[in-house]
GROMACS .gro file of C-alpha atoms in nm:
model
  398
    1MET     CA    1   0.000   0.000   0.000
    2PHE     CA    2   0.283   0.236   0.084
    3THR     CA    3   0.488   0.127  -0.220
    4GLY     CA    4   0.318   0.363  -0.465
    5TYR     CA    5   0.373   0.658  -0.237
    6ALA     CA    6   0.738   0.567  -0.192
    7GLN     CA    7   0.791   0.550  -0.570
    8ARG     CA    8   0.626   0.887  -0.618
    9GLY     CA    9   0.838   1.024  -0.336
   10ILE     CA   10   1.154   0.898  -0.512
   11ARG     CA   11   1.054   1.067  -0.837
   12PHE     CA   12   0.973   1.384  -0.648
   13ARG     CA   13   1.308   1.380  -0.465
   14GLU     CA   14   1.496   1.334  -0.791
   15ALA     CA   15   1.316   1.631  -0.944
   16VAL     CA   16   1.353   1.872  -0.654
   17GLY     CA   17   1.683   1.737  -0.524
   18ARG     CA   18   1.862   1.906  -0.812
   19LEU     CA   19   1.670   2.223  -0.731
   20ALA     CA   20   1.781   2.209  -0.366
   21GLU     CA   21   2.144   2.164  -0.472
   22THR     CA   22   2.120   2.458  -0.710
   23ILE     CA   23   1.975   2.685  -0.443
   24GLN     CA   24   2.233   2.572  -0.189
   25LYS     CA   25   2.523   2.632  -0.429
   26ARG     CA   26   2.381   2.971  -0.517
   27GLN     CA   27   2.372   3.065  -0.150
   28GLN     CA   28   2.718   2.949  -0.052
   29PRO     CA   29   2.956   3.159  -0.269
   30GLU     CA   30   2.825   3.502  -0.171
   31LYS     CA   31   2.770   3.598   0.189
   32THR     CA   32   2.542   3.879   0.076
   33GLU     CA   33   2.286   3.627  -0.051
   34LYS     CA   34   1.954   3.650   0.132
   35LYS     CA   35   1.906   3.404   0.416
   36ILE     CA   36   1.606   3.174   0.411
   37ARG     CA   37   1.338   3.274   0.660
   38LEU     CA   38   1.106   2.988   0.754
   39LEU     CA   39   0.793   3.032   0.963
   40LEU     CA   40   0.642   2.714   1.106
   41THR     CA   41   0.297   2.712   1.258
   42GLY     CA   42   0.095   2.454   1.449
   43GLY     CA   43   0.089   2.303   1.793
   44GLY     CA   44  -0.129   2.222   2.089
   45THR     CA   45   0.018   1.872   2.127
   46GLY     CA   46   0.361   1.719   2.084
   47GLY     CA   47   0.221   1.532   1.784
   48HIS     CA   48   0.188   1.858   1.594
   49LEU     CA   49   0.508   2.019   1.718
   50PHE     CA   50   0.763   1.740   1.676
   51PRO     CA   51   0.723   1.710   1.295
   52ALA     CA   52   0.779   2.085   1.277
   53VAL     CA   53   1.091   2.048   1.491
   54ALA     CA   54   1.214   1.771   1.258
   55ALA     CA   55   1.158   1.988   0.950
   56ALA     CA   56   1.334   2.281   1.118
   57GLU     CA   57   1.631   2.061   1.212
   58GLN     CA   58   1.664   1.947   0.852
   59PHE     CA   59   1.645   2.304   0.720
   60VAL     CA   60   1.921   2.415   0.957
   61LYS     CA   61   2.128   2.108   0.866
   62GLY     CA   62   2.113   2.193   0.495
   63PHE     CA   63   2.111   2.571   0.531
   64PRO     CA   64   2.283   2.672   0.857
   65ASP     CA   65   2.195   3.041   0.817
   66THR     CA   66   1.821   2.972   0.804
   67GLU     CA   67   1.617   3.195   1.036
   68ILE     CA   68   1.325   3.011   1.193
   69LEU     CA   69   1.019   3.130   1.382
   70PHE     CA   70   0.757   2.900   1.532
   71VAL     CA   71   0.408   3.045   1.571
   72GLY     CA   72   0.198   2.830   1.801
   73THR     CA   73  -0.058   2.843   2.078
   74LYS     CA   74  -0.033   2.986   2.429
   75ARG     CA   75  -0.007   2.638   2.578
   76LYS     CA   76   0.292   2.591   2.805
   77MET     CA   77   0.379   2.265   2.630
   78ASP     CA   78   0.443   2.447   2.300
   79ALA     CA   79   0.676   2.701   2.458
   80GLY     CA   80   0.854   2.438   2.667
   81ILE     CA   81   0.928   2.203   2.377
   82LEU     CA   82   1.049   2.483   2.150
   83ALA     CA   83   1.270   2.635   2.419
   84GLU     CA   84   1.452   2.303   2.456
   85TYR     CA   85   1.544   2.308   2.088
   86GLY     CA   86   1.650   2.673   2.094
   87PHE     CA   87   1.401   2.797   1.834
   88ASN     CA   88   1.241   3.141   1.853
   89SER     CA   89   0.866   3.129   1.901
   90ALA     CA   90   0.556   3.346   1.918
   91ALA     CA   91   0.192   3.274   2.004
   92VAL     CA   92  -0.143   3.362   1.851
   93HIS     CA   93  -0.461   3.380   2.061
   94CYS     CA   94  -0.712   3.152   1.890
   95TYR     CA   95  -0.930   2.855   1.975
   96GLY     CA   96  -1.046   2.537   1.805
   97LEU     CA   97  -1.393   2.515   1.652
   98LYS     CA   98  -1.468   2.144   1.647
   99GLY     CA   99  -1.642   1.966   1.935
  100LYS     CA  100  -1.714   2.283   2.132
  101SER     CA  101  -2.024   2.393   2.320
  102LEU     CA  102  -2.231   2.668   2.157
  103LEU     CA  103  -2.088   2.933   2.389
  104LYS     CA  104  -1.728   2.828   2.328
  105LEU     CA  105  -1.793   2.804   1.954
  106VAL     CA  106  -1.924   3.162   1.946
  107PHE     CA  107  -1.622   3.278   2.147
  108ALA     CA  108  -1.384   3.097   1.910
  109LEU     CA  109  -1.548   3.252   1.603
  110VAL     CA  110  -1.537   3.600   1.754
  111SER     CA  111  -1.165   3.556   1.829
  112LEU     CA  112  -1.075   3.467   1.469
  113PRO     CA  113  -1.046   3.826   1.333
  114TRP     CA  114  -0.811   3.916   1.618
  115ALA     CA  115  -0.606   3.600   1.555
  116TYR     CA  116  -0.583   3.695   1.188
  117MET     CA  117  -0.466   4.048   1.273
  118GLN     CA  118  -0.204   3.906   1.512
  119SER     CA  119  -0.087   3.671   1.238
  120LEU     CA  120  -0.063   3.953   0.983
  121TRP     CA  121   0.155   4.150   1.223
  122LEU     CA  122   0.382   3.850   1.292
  123VAL     CA  123   0.421   3.763   0.923
  124ARG     CA  124   0.492   4.125   0.826
  125ARG     CA  125   0.749   4.156   1.102
  126PHE     CA  126   0.932   3.829   1.033
  127ARG     CA  127   0.905   3.848   0.651
  128PRO     CA  128   0.927   3.471   0.586
  129ASP     CA  129   1.016   3.321   0.250
  130CYS     CA  130   0.791   3.026   0.328
  131ILE     CA  131   0.527   2.924   0.583
  132LEU     CA  132   0.489   2.557   0.678
  133GLY     CA  133   0.172   2.462   0.866
  134VAL     CA  134   0.185   2.132   1.053
  135GLY     CA  135  -0.171   2.109   1.184
  136GLY     CA  136  -0.383   2.247   1.463
  137TYR     CA  137  -0.625   2.538   1.468
  138VAL     CA  138  -0.352   2.803   1.498
  139THR     CA  139  -0.242   2.724   1.142
  140GLY     CA  140  -0.563   2.876   1.001
  141PRO     CA  141  -0.506   3.247   1.069
  142VAL     CA  142  -0.130   3.221   1.009
  143ILE     CA  143  -0.159   3.055   0.667
  144ALA     CA  144  -0.439   3.297   0.573
  145ALA     CA  145  -0.220   3.591   0.670
  146GLY     CA  146   0.069   3.449   0.471
  147LYS     CA  147  -0.138   3.411   0.156
  148THR     CA  148  -0.271   3.767   0.200
  149LEU     CA  149   0.089   3.890   0.200
  150GLY     CA  150   0.198   3.674  -0.093
  151VAL     CA  151   0.414   3.426   0.101
  152ALA     CA  152   0.462   3.068  -0.021
  153CYS     CA  153   0.245   2.846   0.203
  154ILE     CA  154   0.264   2.470   0.253
  155ILE     CA  155   0.056   2.251   0.482
  156HIS     CA  156   0.154   1.910   0.614
  157GLU     CA  157  -0.124   1.662   0.692
  158GLN     CA  158  -0.005   1.392   0.930
  159ASN     CA  159  -0.321   1.182   0.960
  160SER     CA  160  -0.502   0.950   0.723
  161LEU     CA  161  -0.808   1.172   0.769
  162PRO     CA  162  -0.733   1.548   0.756
  163GLY     CA  163  -0.845   1.785   1.026
  164LEU     CA  164  -1.089   2.072   0.974
  165ALA     CA  165  -0.817   2.338   0.953
  166ASN     CA  166  -0.614   2.158   0.687
  167ARG     CA  167  -0.921   2.071   0.481
  168GLN     CA  168  -0.996   2.441   0.446
  169LEU     CA  169  -0.635   2.554   0.412
  170GLY     CA  170  -0.573   2.304   0.134
  171ARG     CA  171  -0.776   2.533  -0.092
  172ILE     CA  172  -0.531   2.821  -0.060
  173ALA     CA  173  -0.200   2.646   0.016
  174ASP     CA  174   0.060   2.615  -0.259
  175ARG     CA  175   0.142   2.255  -0.166
  176VAL     CA  176  -0.014   1.984   0.052
  177CYS     CA  177   0.229   1.730   0.200
  178LEU     CA  178   0.073   1.395   0.298
  179SER     CA  179   0.200   1.133   0.541
  180LEU     CA  180  -0.045   0.843   0.509
  181PRO     CA  181  -0.288   0.706   0.252
  182GLY     CA  182  -0.643   0.840   0.278
  183PRO     CA  183  -0.662   1.220   0.256
  184GLU     CA  184  -0.609   1.249  -0.121
  185HIS     CA  185  -0.969   1.323  -0.216
  186PHE     CA  186  -0.984   1.622   0.020
  187PHE     CA  187  -0.722   1.815  -0.178
  188ASP     CA  188  -0.635   1.928  -0.530
  189ALA     CA  189  -0.430   1.646  -0.682
  190LYS     CA  190  -0.193   1.897  -0.843
  191LYS     CA  191  -0.091   2.027  -0.501
  192ILE     CA  192  -0.027   1.691  -0.334
  193VAL     CA  193   0.324   1.573  -0.247
  194TYR     CA  194   0.375   1.243  -0.062
  195THR     CA  195   0.642   1.309   0.197
  196GLY     CA  196   0.571   1.093   0.500
  197ASN     CA  197   0.578   1.231   0.853
  198PRO     CA  198   0.916   1.373   0.964
  199VAL     CA  199   1.067   1.255   1.290
  200ARG     CA  200   1.339   1.414   1.498
  201GLU     CA  201   1.702   1.356   1.405
  202SER     CA  202   1.778   1.172   1.730
  203ILE     CA  203   1.514   0.910   1.647
  204ARG     CA  204   1.630   0.880   1.287
  205GLN     CA  205   1.982   0.809   1.410
  206LEU     CA  206   1.844   0.539   1.638
  207ALA     CA  207   1.719   0.349   1.334
  208LYS     CA  208   2.078   0.318   1.209
  209LYS     CA  209   2.201   0.151   1.526
  210THR     CA  210   2.173  -0.212   1.632
  211ARG     CA  211   2.076  -0.255   1.996
  212PRO     CA  212   2.196  -0.571   2.171
  213GLY     CA  213   1.907  -0.773   2.306
  214ASN     CA  214   1.852  -0.847   2.674
  215ALA     CA  215   1.772  -1.214   2.723
  216GLU     CA  216   1.676  -1.160   3.086
  217LYS     CA  217   1.443  -0.859   3.055
  218CYS     CA  218   1.199  -0.747   2.789
  219CYS     CA  219   1.109  -0.378   2.788
  220LEU     CA  220   0.753  -0.258   2.720
  221LEU     CA  221   0.708   0.113   2.645
  222VAL     CA  222   0.362   0.260   2.710
  223LEU     CA  223   0.271   0.587   2.537
  224GLY     CA  224  -0.054   0.772   2.582
  225GLY     CA  225   0.060   1.069   2.377
  226SER     CA  226   0.224   1.384   2.512
  227LEU     CA  227  -0.081   1.448   2.732
  228GLY     CA  228  -0.101   1.094   2.868
  229ALA     CA  229  -0.407   0.866   2.857
  230GLU     CA  230  -0.620   0.779   3.158
  231ALA     CA  231  -0.749   0.456   3.004
  232LEU     CA  232  -0.397   0.326   2.942
  233ASN     CA  233  -0.294   0.432   3.292
  234ARG     CA  234  -0.565   0.202   3.425
  235LEU     CA  235  -0.549  -0.085   3.174
  236LEU     CA  236  -0.175  -0.151   3.165
  237PRO     CA  237  -0.112  -0.210   3.539
  238GLU     CA  238  -0.425  -0.426   3.557
  239ALA     CA  239  -0.309  -0.632   3.258
  240ALA     CA  240   0.041  -0.662   3.404
  241ALA     CA  241  -0.104  -0.802   3.725
  242LEU     CA  242  -0.265  -1.086   3.527
  243LEU     CA  243   0.059  -1.210   3.370
  244PRO     CA  244   0.210  -1.540   3.488
  245ALA     CA  245   0.481  -1.499   3.751
  246ALA     CA  246   0.755  -1.607   3.510
  247GLN     CA  247   0.654  -1.338   3.259
  248LYS     CA  248   0.625  -1.071   3.528
  249ALA     CA  249   0.986  -1.143   3.618
  250ARG     CA  250   1.093  -1.094   3.254
  251LEU     CA  251   0.900  -0.771   3.198
  252ARG     CA  252   1.015  -0.414   3.255
  253VAL     CA  253   0.779  -0.125   3.177
  254ILE     CA  254   0.846   0.240   3.092
  255HIS     CA  255   0.513   0.425   3.107
  256GLN     CA  256   0.441   0.785   3.004
  257THR     CA  257   0.146   0.877   3.224
  258GLY     CA  258   0.073   1.246   3.172
  259VAL     CA  259   0.126   1.522   3.426
  260GLU     CA  260   0.040   1.442   3.790
  261ARG     CA  261  -0.052   1.082   3.709
  262GLU     CA  262   0.283   0.914   3.761
  263ALA     CA  263   0.254   0.844   4.136
  264GLY     CA  264  -0.074   0.654   4.107
  265VAL     CA  265   0.044   0.454   3.806
  266ALA     CA  266   0.375   0.367   3.974
  267GLU     CA  267   0.187   0.241   4.280
  268ALA     CA  268  -0.044   0.029   4.062
  269TYR     CA  269   0.253  -0.137   3.892
  270LYS     CA  270   0.415  -0.199   4.231
  271LYS     CA  271   0.104  -0.385   4.343
  272SER     CA  272   0.103  -0.584   4.018
  273GLY     CA  273   0.452  -0.717   4.086
  274VAL     CA  274   0.600  -0.580   3.763
  275GLU     CA  275   0.909  -0.358   3.748
  276ALA     CA  276   0.804  -0.020   3.608
  277LEU     CA  277   0.920   0.338   3.563
  278ALA     CA  278   0.634   0.591   3.544
  279GLU     CA  279   0.714   0.930   3.390
  280PRO     CA  280   0.473   1.223   3.338
  281PHE     CA  281   0.637   1.320   3.007
  282ILE     CA  282   0.934   1.167   2.827
  283LYS     CA  283   1.158   1.426   2.665
  284GLU     CA  284   1.434   1.201   2.532
  285MET     CA  285   1.223   0.967   2.322
  286ALA     CA  286   1.520   0.828   2.131
  287GLU     CA  287   1.663   0.688   2.455
  288VAL     CA  288   1.345   0.505   2.554
  289TYR     CA  289   1.284   0.378   2.201
  290ALA     CA  290   1.635   0.232   2.215
  291GLN     CA  291   1.539   0.038   2.528
  292ALA     CA  292   1.194  -0.077   2.413
  293ASP     CA  293   1.130  -0.423   2.268
  294PHE     CA  294   0.763  -0.347   2.197
  295VAL     CA  295   0.513  -0.070   2.260
  296VAL     CA  296   0.154  -0.015   2.371
  297SER     CA  297   0.039   0.319   2.239
  298ARG     CA  298  -0.230   0.551   2.114
  299ALA     CA  299  -0.229   0.596   1.736
  300GLY     CA  300  -0.134   0.957   1.683
  301ALA     CA  301   0.035   1.008   1.348
  302THR     CA  302   0.363   1.136   1.489
  303THR     CA  303   0.397   0.852   1.739
  304LEU     CA  304   0.331   0.602   1.460
  305ALA     CA  305   0.592   0.767   1.238
  306GLU     CA  306   0.846   0.744   1.519
  307LEU     CA  307   0.759   0.381   1.594
  308SER     CA  308   0.799   0.286   1.228
  309VAL     CA  309   1.135   0.461   1.188
  310ALA     CA  310   1.256   0.300   1.512
  311GLY     CA  311   1.112  -0.037   1.402
  312LYS     CA  312   0.908  -0.100   1.717
  313PRO     CA  313   0.627  -0.361   1.719
  314ALA     CA  314   0.314  -0.204   1.863
  315ILE     CA  315  -0.020  -0.278   2.022
  316LEU     CA  316  -0.230   0.022   1.920
  317ILE     CA  317  -0.528   0.147   2.121
  318PRO     CA  318  -0.661   0.452   1.931
  319TYR     CA  319  -0.802   0.742   2.129
  320PRO     CA  320  -1.178   0.692   2.076
  321TYR     CA  321  -1.268   1.061   2.093
  322ALA     CA  322  -1.019   1.188   1.835
  323ALA     CA  323  -1.182   1.402   1.566
  324ASP     CA  324  -1.357   1.181   1.308
  325ASN     CA  325  -1.195   0.879   1.480
  326HIS     CA  326  -0.881   0.955   1.277
  327GLN     CA  327  -0.651   0.761   1.513
  328LYS     CA  328  -0.826   0.436   1.426
  329LYS     CA  329  -0.775   0.510   1.056
  330ASN     CA  330  -0.409   0.586   1.122
  331ALA     CA  331  -0.367   0.256   1.307
  332GLU     CA  332  -0.530   0.055   1.028
  333CYS     CA  333  -0.252   0.157   0.787
  334TYR     CA  334   0.010  -0.003   1.013
  335VAL     CA  335  -0.202  -0.307   1.095
  336GLN     CA  336  -0.247  -0.379   0.724
  337GLY     CA  337   0.130  -0.350   0.688
  338LYS     CA  338   0.168  -0.617   0.964
  339GLY     CA  339   0.371  -0.392   1.194
  340ALA     CA  340   0.105  -0.345   1.461
  341LEU     CA  341  -0.196  -0.497   1.637
  342LEU     CA  342  -0.515  -0.294   1.683
  343HIS     CA  343  -0.761  -0.296   1.974
  344VAL     CA  344  -1.064  -0.070   2.016
  345GLN     CA  345  -1.063   0.080   2.366
  346GLU     CA  346  -1.433   0.016   2.436
  347GLN     CA  347  -1.389  -0.356   2.370
  348LEU     CA  348  -1.053  -0.402   2.540
  349THR     CA  349  -1.034  -0.564   2.884
  350PRO     CA  350  -0.727  -0.616   3.104
  351GLU     CA  351  -0.757  -0.989   3.031
  352LYS     CA  352  -0.740  -0.938   2.652
  353LEU     CA  353  -0.452  -0.695   2.685
  354ALA     CA  354  -0.260  -0.934   2.911
  355ILE     CA  355  -0.290  -1.205   2.643
  356GLU     CA  356  -0.149  -0.971   2.376
  357ILE     CA  357   0.136  -0.853   2.599
  358GLU     CA  358   0.232  -1.210   2.688
  359ARG     CA  359   0.217  -1.307   2.321
  360LEU     CA  360   0.475  -1.044   2.225
  361LEU     CA  361   0.673  -1.097   2.542
  362VAL     CA  362   0.742  -1.466   2.476
  363ASP     CA  363   0.761  -1.466   2.095
  364ALA     CA  364   1.086  -1.299   1.986
  365LYS     CA  365   1.035  -1.414   1.627
  366LEU     CA  366   0.699  -1.235   1.609
  367ARG     CA  367   0.857  -0.919   1.749
  368ASP     CA  368   1.132  -0.936   1.486
  369GLU     CA  369   0.881  -0.986   1.204
  370MET     CA  370   0.669  -0.692   1.320
  371SER     CA  371   0.981  -0.479   1.365
  372SER     CA  372   1.086  -0.543   1.004
  373ALA     CA  373   0.733  -0.467   0.884
  374MET     CA  374   0.730  -0.140   1.078
  375LYS     CA  375   1.056  -0.026   0.920
  376LYS     CA  376   0.916  -0.098   0.572
  377LEU     CA  377   0.628   0.139   0.652
  378SER     CA  378   0.858   0.422   0.760
  379SER     CA  379   0.961   0.738   0.575
  380PRO     CA  380   1.298   0.825   0.731
  381ASP     CA  381   1.364   1.091   0.466
  382ALA     CA  382   1.033   1.274   0.518
  383ALA     CA  383   1.206   1.585   0.653
  384GLU     CA  384   1.426   1.609   0.342
  385ARG     CA  385   1.120   1.579   0.118
  386ILE     CA  386   0.942   1.859   0.303
  387VAL     CA  387   1.248   2.085   0.287
  388ALA     CA  388   1.274   2.020  -0.087
  389CYS     CA  389   0.906   2.107  -0.127
  390CYS     CA  390   0.958   2.433   0.062
  391LEU     CA  391   1.257   2.523  -0.156
  392GLU     CA  392   1.056   2.459  -0.470
  393CYS     CA  393   0.777   2.690  -0.351
  394ILE     CA  394   1.024   2.960  -0.245
  395GLN     CA  395   1.179   2.963  -0.591
  396ALA     CA  396   0.837   2.968  -0.758
  397CYS     CA  397   0.743   3.281  -0.560
  398GLU     CA  398   1.066   3.469  -0.638
   0.00000   0.00000   0.00000
């Protein structure tokens, strides 16, 4: 299923790769040449921000003088993540429209003109050569402001079913970068570029390394997304408690719980008799991916992209309240590729989950097969493809 997209991606890279080299050579000889200014917009969750970070890292790697500005939300998570990577950031006051009460919907609509004016001011001040939107409601006013001012605008859709903001922005964007099969019919075919979902450099480097196995312990990584997941916090310790004593002794768990949930989850694992480390939020994902033998996770697009690049077998439990149930559609792509197992949260019991965990715990051959399948579904060069797409649009607007 992914083969066609990979072939198109290869043809695209060959076409724009020469363009990227030409632009890079043109920039290097003369120091007076204009620097590239890239504005990235999106956020609200790590799933939106980390692909933007990956694209920014690749831009800086290829063009060290690139000036980058992230425009996100007022959430502390956005500012905290960006500060760690040393990127300049700004925030726009706006609110999502989908799934809101009538009062909140009216408030969000009333705030849109102000968000647009803020975005106009930020774009005028920064004067970007290109704007890359990575999803989330904040992308709407920023991309709209960019198009008003004649800036090249690109959106990146991470999910197999596009969100409301990207569906609308696809009409005015110069290019639409896709990560998974599914969203094609929402966008103009002439604008579509299949790039995959970029992951951070540290995780890409992990894929190149061979980790020695641990015959005594098998590590299970539990990810509920950057905000955690209450259902997983409950299900996993209960399932662990049901494992046979011999398997409990072999299992070690690293569990991302969400803020202020770690103490309760750690206590539940202690009662289950399974060794576990509970963390509210894991910053160094490459390190824990390196330790993990298999994963239980939600099915956010960015997490799935990271799991596939890292080659980690996964039991996927999609968040049931995600917009348009897009996490389930994301998961199905990886299940069909034989890299993951899928369970619907409403139908999943601790007993069923314990059976699946034990199955992967004892069957190293199955883990290896799923790991290989995951890697085949990955797009480790997604960041390069997105950078090339941005360069093409910048040149077209000159």
